Coordinates of C-alpha atoms and ligand atoms in Angstrom, one line a residue:
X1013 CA -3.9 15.7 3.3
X1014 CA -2.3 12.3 2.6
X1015 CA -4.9 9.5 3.0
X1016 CA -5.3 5.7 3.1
X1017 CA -7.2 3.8 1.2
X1018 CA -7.7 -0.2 3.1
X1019 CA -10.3 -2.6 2.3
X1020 CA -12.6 -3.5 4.7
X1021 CA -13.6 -6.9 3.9
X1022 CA -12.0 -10.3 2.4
X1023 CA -9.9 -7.6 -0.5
X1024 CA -11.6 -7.3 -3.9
X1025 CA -13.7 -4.3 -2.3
X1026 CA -12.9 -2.4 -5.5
X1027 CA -9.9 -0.3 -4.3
X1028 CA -8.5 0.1 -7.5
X1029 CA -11.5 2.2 -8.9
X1030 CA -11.0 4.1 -5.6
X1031 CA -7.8 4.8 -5.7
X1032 CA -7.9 5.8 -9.3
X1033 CA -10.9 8.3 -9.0
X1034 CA -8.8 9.8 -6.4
X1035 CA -5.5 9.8 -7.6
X1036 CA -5.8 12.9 -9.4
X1037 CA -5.6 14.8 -6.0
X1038 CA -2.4 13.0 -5.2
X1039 CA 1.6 13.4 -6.5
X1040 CA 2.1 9.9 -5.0
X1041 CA 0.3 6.8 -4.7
X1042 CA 2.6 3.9 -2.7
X1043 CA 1.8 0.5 -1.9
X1044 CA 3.0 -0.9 1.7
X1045 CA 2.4 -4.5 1.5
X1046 CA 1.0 -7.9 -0.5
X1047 CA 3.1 -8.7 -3.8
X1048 CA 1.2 -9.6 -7.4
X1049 CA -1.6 -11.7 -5.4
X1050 CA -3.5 -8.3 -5.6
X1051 CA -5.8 -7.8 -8.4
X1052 CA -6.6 -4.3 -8.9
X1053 CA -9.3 -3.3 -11.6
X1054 CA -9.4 -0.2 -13.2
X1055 CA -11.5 0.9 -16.0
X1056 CA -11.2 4.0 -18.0
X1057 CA -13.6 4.6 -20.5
X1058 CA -14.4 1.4 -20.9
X1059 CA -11.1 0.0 -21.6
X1060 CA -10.4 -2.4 -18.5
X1061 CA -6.3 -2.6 -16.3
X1062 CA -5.9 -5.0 -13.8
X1063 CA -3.1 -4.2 -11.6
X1064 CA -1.0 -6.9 -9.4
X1065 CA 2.1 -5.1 -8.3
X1066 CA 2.3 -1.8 -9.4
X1067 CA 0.3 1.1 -7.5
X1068 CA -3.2 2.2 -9.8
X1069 CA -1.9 5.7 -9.8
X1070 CA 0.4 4.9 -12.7
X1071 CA -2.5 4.9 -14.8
X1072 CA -2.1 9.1 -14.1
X1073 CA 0.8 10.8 -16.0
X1074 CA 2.8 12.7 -13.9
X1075 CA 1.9 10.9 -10.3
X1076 CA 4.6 8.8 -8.6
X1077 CA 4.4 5.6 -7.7
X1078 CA 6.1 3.7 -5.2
X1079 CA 6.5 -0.3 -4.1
X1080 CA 7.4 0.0 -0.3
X1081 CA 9.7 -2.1 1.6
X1082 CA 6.5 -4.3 3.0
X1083 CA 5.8 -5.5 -0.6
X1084 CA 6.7 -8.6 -1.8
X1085 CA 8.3 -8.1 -5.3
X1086 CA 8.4 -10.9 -8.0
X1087 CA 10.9 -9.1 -10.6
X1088 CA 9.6 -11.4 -13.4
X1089 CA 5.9 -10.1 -12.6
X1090 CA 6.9 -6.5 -12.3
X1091 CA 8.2 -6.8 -15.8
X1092 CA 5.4 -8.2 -17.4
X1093 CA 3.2 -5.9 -15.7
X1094 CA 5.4 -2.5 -16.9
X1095 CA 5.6 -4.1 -20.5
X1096 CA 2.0 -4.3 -20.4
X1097 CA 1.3 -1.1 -19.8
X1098 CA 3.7 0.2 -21.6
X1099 CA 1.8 -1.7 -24.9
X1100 CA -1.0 0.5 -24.0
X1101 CA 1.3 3.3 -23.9
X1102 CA 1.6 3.8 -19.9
X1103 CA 4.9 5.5 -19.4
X1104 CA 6.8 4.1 -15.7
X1105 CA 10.1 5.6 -16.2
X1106 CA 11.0 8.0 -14.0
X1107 CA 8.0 7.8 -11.7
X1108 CA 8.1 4.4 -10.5
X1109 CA 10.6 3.7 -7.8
X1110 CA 10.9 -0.2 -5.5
X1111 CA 12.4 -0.2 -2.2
X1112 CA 16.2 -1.4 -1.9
X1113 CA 14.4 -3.1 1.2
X1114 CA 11.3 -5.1 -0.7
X1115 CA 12.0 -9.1 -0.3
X1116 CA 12.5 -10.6 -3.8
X1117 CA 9.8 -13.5 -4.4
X1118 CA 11.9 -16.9 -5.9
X1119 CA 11.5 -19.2 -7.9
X1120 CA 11.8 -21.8 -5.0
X1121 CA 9.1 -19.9 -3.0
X1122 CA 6.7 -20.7 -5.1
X1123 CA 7.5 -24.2 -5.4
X1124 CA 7.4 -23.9 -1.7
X1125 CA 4.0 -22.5 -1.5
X1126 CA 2.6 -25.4 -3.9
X1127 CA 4.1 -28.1 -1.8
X1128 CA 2.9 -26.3 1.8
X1129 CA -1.0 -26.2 0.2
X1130 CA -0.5 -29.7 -1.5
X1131 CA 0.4 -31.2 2.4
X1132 CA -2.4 -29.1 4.0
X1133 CA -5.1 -31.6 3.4
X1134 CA -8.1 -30.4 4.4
X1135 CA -6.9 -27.1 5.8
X1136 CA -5.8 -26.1 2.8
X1137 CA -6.3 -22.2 2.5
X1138 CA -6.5 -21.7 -1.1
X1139 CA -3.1 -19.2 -1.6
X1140 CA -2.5 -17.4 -5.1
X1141 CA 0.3 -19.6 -5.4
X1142 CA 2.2 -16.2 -6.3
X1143 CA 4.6 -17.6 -3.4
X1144 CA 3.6 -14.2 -1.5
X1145 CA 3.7 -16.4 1.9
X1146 CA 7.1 -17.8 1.4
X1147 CA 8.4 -15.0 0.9
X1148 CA 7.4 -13.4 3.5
X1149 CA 8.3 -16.4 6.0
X1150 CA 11.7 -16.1 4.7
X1151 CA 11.7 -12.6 5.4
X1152 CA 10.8 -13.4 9.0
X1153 CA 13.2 -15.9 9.2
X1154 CA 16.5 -13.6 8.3
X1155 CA 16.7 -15.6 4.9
X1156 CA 15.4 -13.1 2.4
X1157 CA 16.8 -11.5 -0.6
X1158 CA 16.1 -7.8 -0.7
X1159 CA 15.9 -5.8 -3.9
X1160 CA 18.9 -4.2 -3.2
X1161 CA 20.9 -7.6 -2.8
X1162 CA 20.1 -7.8 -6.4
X1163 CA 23.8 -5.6 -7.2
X1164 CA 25.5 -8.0 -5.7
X1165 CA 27.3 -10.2 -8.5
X1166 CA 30.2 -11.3 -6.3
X1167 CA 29.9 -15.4 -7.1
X1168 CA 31.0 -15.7 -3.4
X1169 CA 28.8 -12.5 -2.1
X1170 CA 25.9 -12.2 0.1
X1171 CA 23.4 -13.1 -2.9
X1172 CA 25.0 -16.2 -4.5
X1173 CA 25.3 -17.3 -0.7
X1174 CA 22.0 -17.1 0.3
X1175 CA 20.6 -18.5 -2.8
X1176 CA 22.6 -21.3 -2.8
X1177 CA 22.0 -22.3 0.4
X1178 CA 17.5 -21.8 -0.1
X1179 CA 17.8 -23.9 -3.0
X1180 CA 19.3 -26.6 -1.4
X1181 CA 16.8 -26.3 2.1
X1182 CA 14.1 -26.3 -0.8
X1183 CA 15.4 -29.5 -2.5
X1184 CA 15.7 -31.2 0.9
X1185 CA 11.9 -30.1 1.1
X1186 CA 11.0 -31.1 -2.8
X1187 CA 13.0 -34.1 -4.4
X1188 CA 11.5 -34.8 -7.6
X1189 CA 12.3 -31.3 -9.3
X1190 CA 15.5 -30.7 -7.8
X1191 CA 16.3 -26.7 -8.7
X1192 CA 19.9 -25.8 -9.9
X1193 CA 21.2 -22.9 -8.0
X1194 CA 23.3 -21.7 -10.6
X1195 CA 20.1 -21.2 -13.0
X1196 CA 17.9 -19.0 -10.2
X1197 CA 21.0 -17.1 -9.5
X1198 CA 22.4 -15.9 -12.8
X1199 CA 18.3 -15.6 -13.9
X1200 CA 18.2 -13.4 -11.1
X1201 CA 21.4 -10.9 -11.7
X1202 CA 19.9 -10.3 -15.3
X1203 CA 16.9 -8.5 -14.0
X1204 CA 19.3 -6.1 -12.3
X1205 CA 19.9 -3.7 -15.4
X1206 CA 16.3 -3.2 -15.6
X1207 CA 15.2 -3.2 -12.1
X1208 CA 18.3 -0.4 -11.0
X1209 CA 17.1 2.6 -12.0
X1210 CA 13.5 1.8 -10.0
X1211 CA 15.8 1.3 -7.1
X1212 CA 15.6 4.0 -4.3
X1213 CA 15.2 4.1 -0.9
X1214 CA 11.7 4.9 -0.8
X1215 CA 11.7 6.2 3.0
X1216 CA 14.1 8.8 2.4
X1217 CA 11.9 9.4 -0.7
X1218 CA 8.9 9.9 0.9
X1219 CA 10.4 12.0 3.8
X1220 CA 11.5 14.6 1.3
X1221 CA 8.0 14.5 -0.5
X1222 CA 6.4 15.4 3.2
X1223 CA 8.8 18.3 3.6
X1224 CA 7.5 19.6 0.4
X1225 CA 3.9 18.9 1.0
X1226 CA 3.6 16.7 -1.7
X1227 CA 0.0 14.4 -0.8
X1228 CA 0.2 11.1 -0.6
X1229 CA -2.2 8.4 -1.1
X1230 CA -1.3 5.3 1.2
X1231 CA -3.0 2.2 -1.2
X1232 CA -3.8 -1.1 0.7
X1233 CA -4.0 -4.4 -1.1
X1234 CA -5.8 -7.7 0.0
X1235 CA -8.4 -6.1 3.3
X1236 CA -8.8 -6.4 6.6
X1237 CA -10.1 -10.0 6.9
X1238 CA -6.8 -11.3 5.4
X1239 CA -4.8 -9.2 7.4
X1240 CA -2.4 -11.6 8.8
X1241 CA -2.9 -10.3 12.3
X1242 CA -6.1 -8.9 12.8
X1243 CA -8.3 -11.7 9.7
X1244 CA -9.3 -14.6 9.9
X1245 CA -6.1 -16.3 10.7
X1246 CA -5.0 -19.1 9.4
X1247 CA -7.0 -18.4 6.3
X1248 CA -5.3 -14.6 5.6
X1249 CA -2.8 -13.3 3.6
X1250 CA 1.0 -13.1 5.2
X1251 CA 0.9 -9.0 5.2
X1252 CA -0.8 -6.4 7.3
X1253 CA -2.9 -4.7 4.5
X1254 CA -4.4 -2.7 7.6
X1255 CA -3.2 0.6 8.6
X1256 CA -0.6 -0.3 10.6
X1257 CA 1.4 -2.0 7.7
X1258 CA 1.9 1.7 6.3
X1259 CA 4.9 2.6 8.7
X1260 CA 6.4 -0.5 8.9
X1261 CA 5.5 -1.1 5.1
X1262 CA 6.8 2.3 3.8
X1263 CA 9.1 4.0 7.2
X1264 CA 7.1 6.6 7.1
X1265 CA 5.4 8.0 10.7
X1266 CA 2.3 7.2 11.6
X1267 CA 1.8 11.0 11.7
X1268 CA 2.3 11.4 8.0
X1269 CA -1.7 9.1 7.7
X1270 CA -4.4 12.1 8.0
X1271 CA -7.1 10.4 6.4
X1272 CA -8.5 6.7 6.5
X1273 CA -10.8 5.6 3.9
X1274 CA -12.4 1.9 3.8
X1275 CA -13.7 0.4 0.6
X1276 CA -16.7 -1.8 1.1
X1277 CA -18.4 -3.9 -1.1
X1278 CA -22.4 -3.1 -0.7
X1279 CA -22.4 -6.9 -0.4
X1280 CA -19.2 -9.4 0.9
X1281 CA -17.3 -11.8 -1.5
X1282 CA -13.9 -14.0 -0.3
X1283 CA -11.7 -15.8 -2.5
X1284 CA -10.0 -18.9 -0.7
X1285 CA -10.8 -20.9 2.0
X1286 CA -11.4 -19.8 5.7
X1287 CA -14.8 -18.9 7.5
X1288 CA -17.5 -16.7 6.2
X1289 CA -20.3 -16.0 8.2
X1290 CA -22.9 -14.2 6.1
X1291 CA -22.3 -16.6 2.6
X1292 CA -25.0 -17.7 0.7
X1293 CA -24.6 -21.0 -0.7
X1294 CA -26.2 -22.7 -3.6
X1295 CA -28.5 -20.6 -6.0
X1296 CA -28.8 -17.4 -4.2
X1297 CA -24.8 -17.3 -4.1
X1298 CA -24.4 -17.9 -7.8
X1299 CA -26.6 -15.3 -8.5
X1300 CA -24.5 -12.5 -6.9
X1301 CA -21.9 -14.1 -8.4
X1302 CA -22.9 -14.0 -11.9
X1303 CA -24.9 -10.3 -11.5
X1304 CA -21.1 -9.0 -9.8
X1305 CA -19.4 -11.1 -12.0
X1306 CA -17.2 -12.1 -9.2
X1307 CA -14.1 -14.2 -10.3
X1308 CA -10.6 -13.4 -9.3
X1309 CA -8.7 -10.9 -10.7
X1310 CA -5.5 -12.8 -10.4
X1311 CA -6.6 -15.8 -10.7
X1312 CA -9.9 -15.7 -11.9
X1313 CA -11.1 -18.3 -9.3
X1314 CA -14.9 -18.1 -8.7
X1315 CA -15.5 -15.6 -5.4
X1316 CA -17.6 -17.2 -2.9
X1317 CA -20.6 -14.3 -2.0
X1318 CA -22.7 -13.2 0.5
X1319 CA -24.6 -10.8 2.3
X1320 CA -23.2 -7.0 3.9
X1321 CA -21.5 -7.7 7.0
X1322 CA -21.7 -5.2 9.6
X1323 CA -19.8 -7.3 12.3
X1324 CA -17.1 -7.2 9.8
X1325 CA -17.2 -3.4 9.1
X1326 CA -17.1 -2.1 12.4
X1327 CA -14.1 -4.2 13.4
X1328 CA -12.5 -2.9 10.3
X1329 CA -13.3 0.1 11.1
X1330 CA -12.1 -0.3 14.6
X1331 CA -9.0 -1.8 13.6
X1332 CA -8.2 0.7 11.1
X1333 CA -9.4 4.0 12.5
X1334 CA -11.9 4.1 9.2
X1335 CA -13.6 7.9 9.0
X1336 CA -15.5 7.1 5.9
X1337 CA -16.5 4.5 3.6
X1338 CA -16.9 4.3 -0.1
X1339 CA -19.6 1.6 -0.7
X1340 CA -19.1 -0.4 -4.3
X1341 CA -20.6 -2.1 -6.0
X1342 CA -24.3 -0.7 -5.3
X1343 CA -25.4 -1.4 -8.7
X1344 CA -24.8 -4.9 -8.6
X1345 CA -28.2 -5.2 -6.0
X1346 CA -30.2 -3.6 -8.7
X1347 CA -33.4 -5.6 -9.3
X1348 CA -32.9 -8.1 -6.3
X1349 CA -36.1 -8.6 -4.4
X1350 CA -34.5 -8.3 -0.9
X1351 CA -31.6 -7.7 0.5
X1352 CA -30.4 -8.8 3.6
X1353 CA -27.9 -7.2 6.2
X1354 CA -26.0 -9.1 9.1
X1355 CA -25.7 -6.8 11.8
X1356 CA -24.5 -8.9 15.0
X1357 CA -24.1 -12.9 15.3
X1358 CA -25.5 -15.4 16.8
X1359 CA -23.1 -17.8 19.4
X1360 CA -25.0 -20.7 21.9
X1361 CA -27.7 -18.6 21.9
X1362 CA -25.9 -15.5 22.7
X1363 CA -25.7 -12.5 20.8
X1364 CA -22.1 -11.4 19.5
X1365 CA -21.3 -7.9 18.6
X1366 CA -17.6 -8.1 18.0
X1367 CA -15.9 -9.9 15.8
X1368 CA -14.3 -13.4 17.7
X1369 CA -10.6 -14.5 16.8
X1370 CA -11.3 -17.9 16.9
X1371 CA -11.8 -19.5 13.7
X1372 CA -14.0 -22.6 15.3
X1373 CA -15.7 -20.2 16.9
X1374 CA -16.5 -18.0 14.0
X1375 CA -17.6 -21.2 12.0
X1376 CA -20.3 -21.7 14.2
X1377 CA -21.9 -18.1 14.2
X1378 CA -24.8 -17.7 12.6
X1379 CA -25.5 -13.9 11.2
X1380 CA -29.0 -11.8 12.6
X1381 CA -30.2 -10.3 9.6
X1382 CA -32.2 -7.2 9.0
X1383 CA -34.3 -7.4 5.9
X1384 CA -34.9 -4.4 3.2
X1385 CA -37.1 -4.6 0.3
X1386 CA -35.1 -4.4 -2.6
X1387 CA -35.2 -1.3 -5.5
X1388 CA -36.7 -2.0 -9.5
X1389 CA -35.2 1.2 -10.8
X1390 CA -31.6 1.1 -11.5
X1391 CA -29.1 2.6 -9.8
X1392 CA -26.2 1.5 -12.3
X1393 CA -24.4 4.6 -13.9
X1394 CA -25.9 6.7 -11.5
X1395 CA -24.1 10.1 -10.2
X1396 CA -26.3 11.8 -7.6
X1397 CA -27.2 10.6 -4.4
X1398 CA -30.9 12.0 -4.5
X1399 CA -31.6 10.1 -8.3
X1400 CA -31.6 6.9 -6.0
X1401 CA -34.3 5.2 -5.2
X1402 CA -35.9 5.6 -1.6
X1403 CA -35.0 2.0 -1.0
X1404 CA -32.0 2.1 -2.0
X1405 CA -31.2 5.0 0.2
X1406 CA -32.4 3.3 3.2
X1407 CA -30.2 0.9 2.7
X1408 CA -27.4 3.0 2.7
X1409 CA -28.4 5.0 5.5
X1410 CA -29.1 1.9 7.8
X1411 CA -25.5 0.9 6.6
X1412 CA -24.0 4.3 7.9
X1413 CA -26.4 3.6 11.3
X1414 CA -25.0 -0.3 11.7
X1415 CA -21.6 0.6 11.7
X1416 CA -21.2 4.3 12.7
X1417 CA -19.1 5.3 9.9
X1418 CA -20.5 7.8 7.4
X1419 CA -21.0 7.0 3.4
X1420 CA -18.4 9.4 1.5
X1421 CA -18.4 7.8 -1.9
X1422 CA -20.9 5.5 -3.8
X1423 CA -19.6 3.1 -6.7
X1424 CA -22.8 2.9 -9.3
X1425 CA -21.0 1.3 -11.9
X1426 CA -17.0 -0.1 -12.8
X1427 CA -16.2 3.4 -14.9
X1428 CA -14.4 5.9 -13.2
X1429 CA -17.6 8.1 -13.8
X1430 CA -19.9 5.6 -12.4
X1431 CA -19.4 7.3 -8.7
X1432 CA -21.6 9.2 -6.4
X1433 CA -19.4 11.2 -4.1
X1434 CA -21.9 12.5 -1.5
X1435 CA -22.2 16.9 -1.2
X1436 CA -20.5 17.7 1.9
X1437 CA -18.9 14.3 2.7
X1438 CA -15.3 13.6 4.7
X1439 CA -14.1 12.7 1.3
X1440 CA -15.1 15.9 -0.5
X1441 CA -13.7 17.5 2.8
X1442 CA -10.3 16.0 2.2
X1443 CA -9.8 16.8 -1.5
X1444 CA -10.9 20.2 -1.4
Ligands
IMP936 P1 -1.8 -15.5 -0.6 O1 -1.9 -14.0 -0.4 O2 -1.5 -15.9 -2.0 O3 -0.9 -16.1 0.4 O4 -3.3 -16.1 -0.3 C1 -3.9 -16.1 1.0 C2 -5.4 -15.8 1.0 O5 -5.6 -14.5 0.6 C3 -6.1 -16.7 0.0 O6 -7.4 -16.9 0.5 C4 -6.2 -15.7 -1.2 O7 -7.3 -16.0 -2.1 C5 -6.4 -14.4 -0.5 N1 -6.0 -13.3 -1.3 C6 -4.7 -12.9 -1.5 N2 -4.7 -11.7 -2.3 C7 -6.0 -11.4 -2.5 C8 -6.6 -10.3 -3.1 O8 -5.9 -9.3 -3.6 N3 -7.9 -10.3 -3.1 C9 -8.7 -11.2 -2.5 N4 -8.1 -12.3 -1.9 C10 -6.8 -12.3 -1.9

């Protein structure tokens, strides 16, 4: 079966350790969307990767990876990231391939991205400043470079013209560090000796591998929240890192998705700006901070945290078809004395089930808790569901009741063996 794998909250779920511990029942692991602002964390035997751009299956010899058309590729980025792992002697040649049809991130779209969040005032929303959002709005506005425009050398071609003419819409914009055109440009064709033999067009690609019945694993960045459809728009990402973005994000049908997997954290973190209903502020929020050691993994900006949102979960779930969940992250509630749950909101004095569009709106919910007594005995490093404590188990179970999705996979700990993955679960049931 070929299987996605979307977060289900604000991103930073822990996808990467997901996708890794599954990766071994895979030939291909492709990414459909986002750029570098992703941060995914591996760790293998306690030496840690983080990930931006390229899929966490390359960390497995022999399995493919692929950067779809939906992905946002910074060719600077992708280099430093394949000459890092290639010091830690991670081999990409041959089994990484970028779509001809992935929009190149620019020098200018950063600078654009800076100046955009500099005029926001107090709407700021508190971007990477990877100039992911740019480059996306200049995809949607027919003014994109594409990976496979990268060939083109011709000083009066289609490249040279279009860059010529964004850096000068980007100096009308920014007057104080005028770019030269010339320099972005001839920067630009030098990555092309590098970047051609990654160059493929990955639908085709991935059509063959189908024939073949080669499985797939579909591997979402960012999450649901920042979806920039179904989150909390404004204060989202510029991709659909939901389900959805996988055929438009790779060509592939929507038939070639069997299985949907959603990584939740046990509690909810958000990096950036934007509504939040269940956060904790003050002490109780640094605390889950420090114990989850919650800081970006791109940008290592402190993650604001909070309690387990069911509201959020089920319209994840809804959104994204989710049949199971693997819950992260567990250990990180270890010695807490309670532990709360959100499971609807409050609105005027009304009680909201479903997750409301509106931002204003949203602001002004306040989350109905459940309460659970929290566990003393550790359940970091464990490996079997029925070695955790009772409370512990209620709280998963209640979790499973809350947002009718069953647990497949537990996360006890960052190492790839620090997993519970439950006897008889959907997940078991799909890499069997
Ligand atoms: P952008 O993706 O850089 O445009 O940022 C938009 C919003 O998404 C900001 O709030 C970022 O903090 C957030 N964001 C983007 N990528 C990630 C991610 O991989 N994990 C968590 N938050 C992210």
């Amino acid at each position: 079966m070929n299987i996605a794998i979307i977060g289900a909250q604000w991103g930073d779920e822990g996808k990467g350790k997901i996708v890794d511990l599954l990766t071994e029942h895979f030939s291909i692991v492709a990414r459909y969307q986002g750029g570098h602002n992703a941060g995914h964390t591996v760790i293998i035997n306690g030496k840690q990767f983080i990930l931006h751009l390229i899929p966490s299956g390359i960390l497995h010899a022999g399995v493919t990876c692929l950067i779809g058309n939906g992905v946002v590729v910074d060719p600077y980025s992708l280099f430093t990231e394949l000459d890092a792992l290639k010091a830690e002697g991670i081999r990409s040649e041959n089994r990484l391939f970028v779509s001809d049809r992935a929009h190149v991130i620019l020098p200018y779209h950063r600078d654009l991205e800076r100046f955009a969040e500099d005029n926001r005032g107090d709407r700021k929303i508190g971007t990477t400043l990877r100039g992911i959002g740019p480059s996306y709005e200049h995809k949607l506005g027919r003014l994109g470079v594409r990976i496979g425009d990268l060939s083109d050398s011709r000083k009066d071609g289609f490249l040279a013209e279009t860059i010529k003419r964004n850096v000068a819409a980007r100096n009308q914009i920014i007057h104080d560090t005028p770019l030269d055109w010339t320099v972005v440009y001839s920067d630009l064709l030098s990555t092309w000796t590098r970047l051609s033999p990654m160059v493929k067009d990955v639908s085709e690609y991935l059509d063959f591998a189908l024939k073949e019945g080669k499985r797939i694993l579909f591997e979402g960045a960012q999450g649901t929240m920042l979806d920039v459809d179904h989150g909390t728009y404004p204060y989202v990402s510029s991709s659909n890192g939901t389900v959805g973005g996988i055929c438009t994000g790779l060509g592939v049908s929507p038939r070639a998705v069997e299985g949907v997997l959603g990584v939740v954290k046990a509690y909810t973190t958000r990096v950036g700006e934007g509504p939040f209903p269940t956060e904790l502020s003050g002490k109780a929020g640094d605390e889950l901070r420090e114990l989850g050691q919650e800081y970006g993994a791109s940008t290592a900006r402190p993650r604001r945290c909070g309690w387990y949102d069911a509201v959020v979960a089920r319209y994840a779930s809804r959104i994204n078809g989710l049949e199971t969940f693997a819950l992260t992250k567990l250990d990180i509630l270890d010695g807490l004395k309670e532990i709360k749950l959100c499971t609807s909101y409050r609105y005027k004095g009304k009680t909201l089930n479903s997750f409301p569009a509106n931002p204003a709106m949203l602001s002004a919910c306040t989350p109905n808790y459940e309460t659970f007594p929290g566990w003393s005995r550790p359940t970091a490093g464990l490996r079997e569901f029925e070695d955790l404590p009772d409370e512990a188990k209620t709280y998963i179970k209640r979790i499973e009741q809350v947002t009718s999705v069953p647990i497949s996979i537990i996360s006890t700990g960052s190492d790839r063996e620090e997993t519970i993955i439950l006897k008889d679960s959907i997940a078991r049931g799909w890499l069997e």
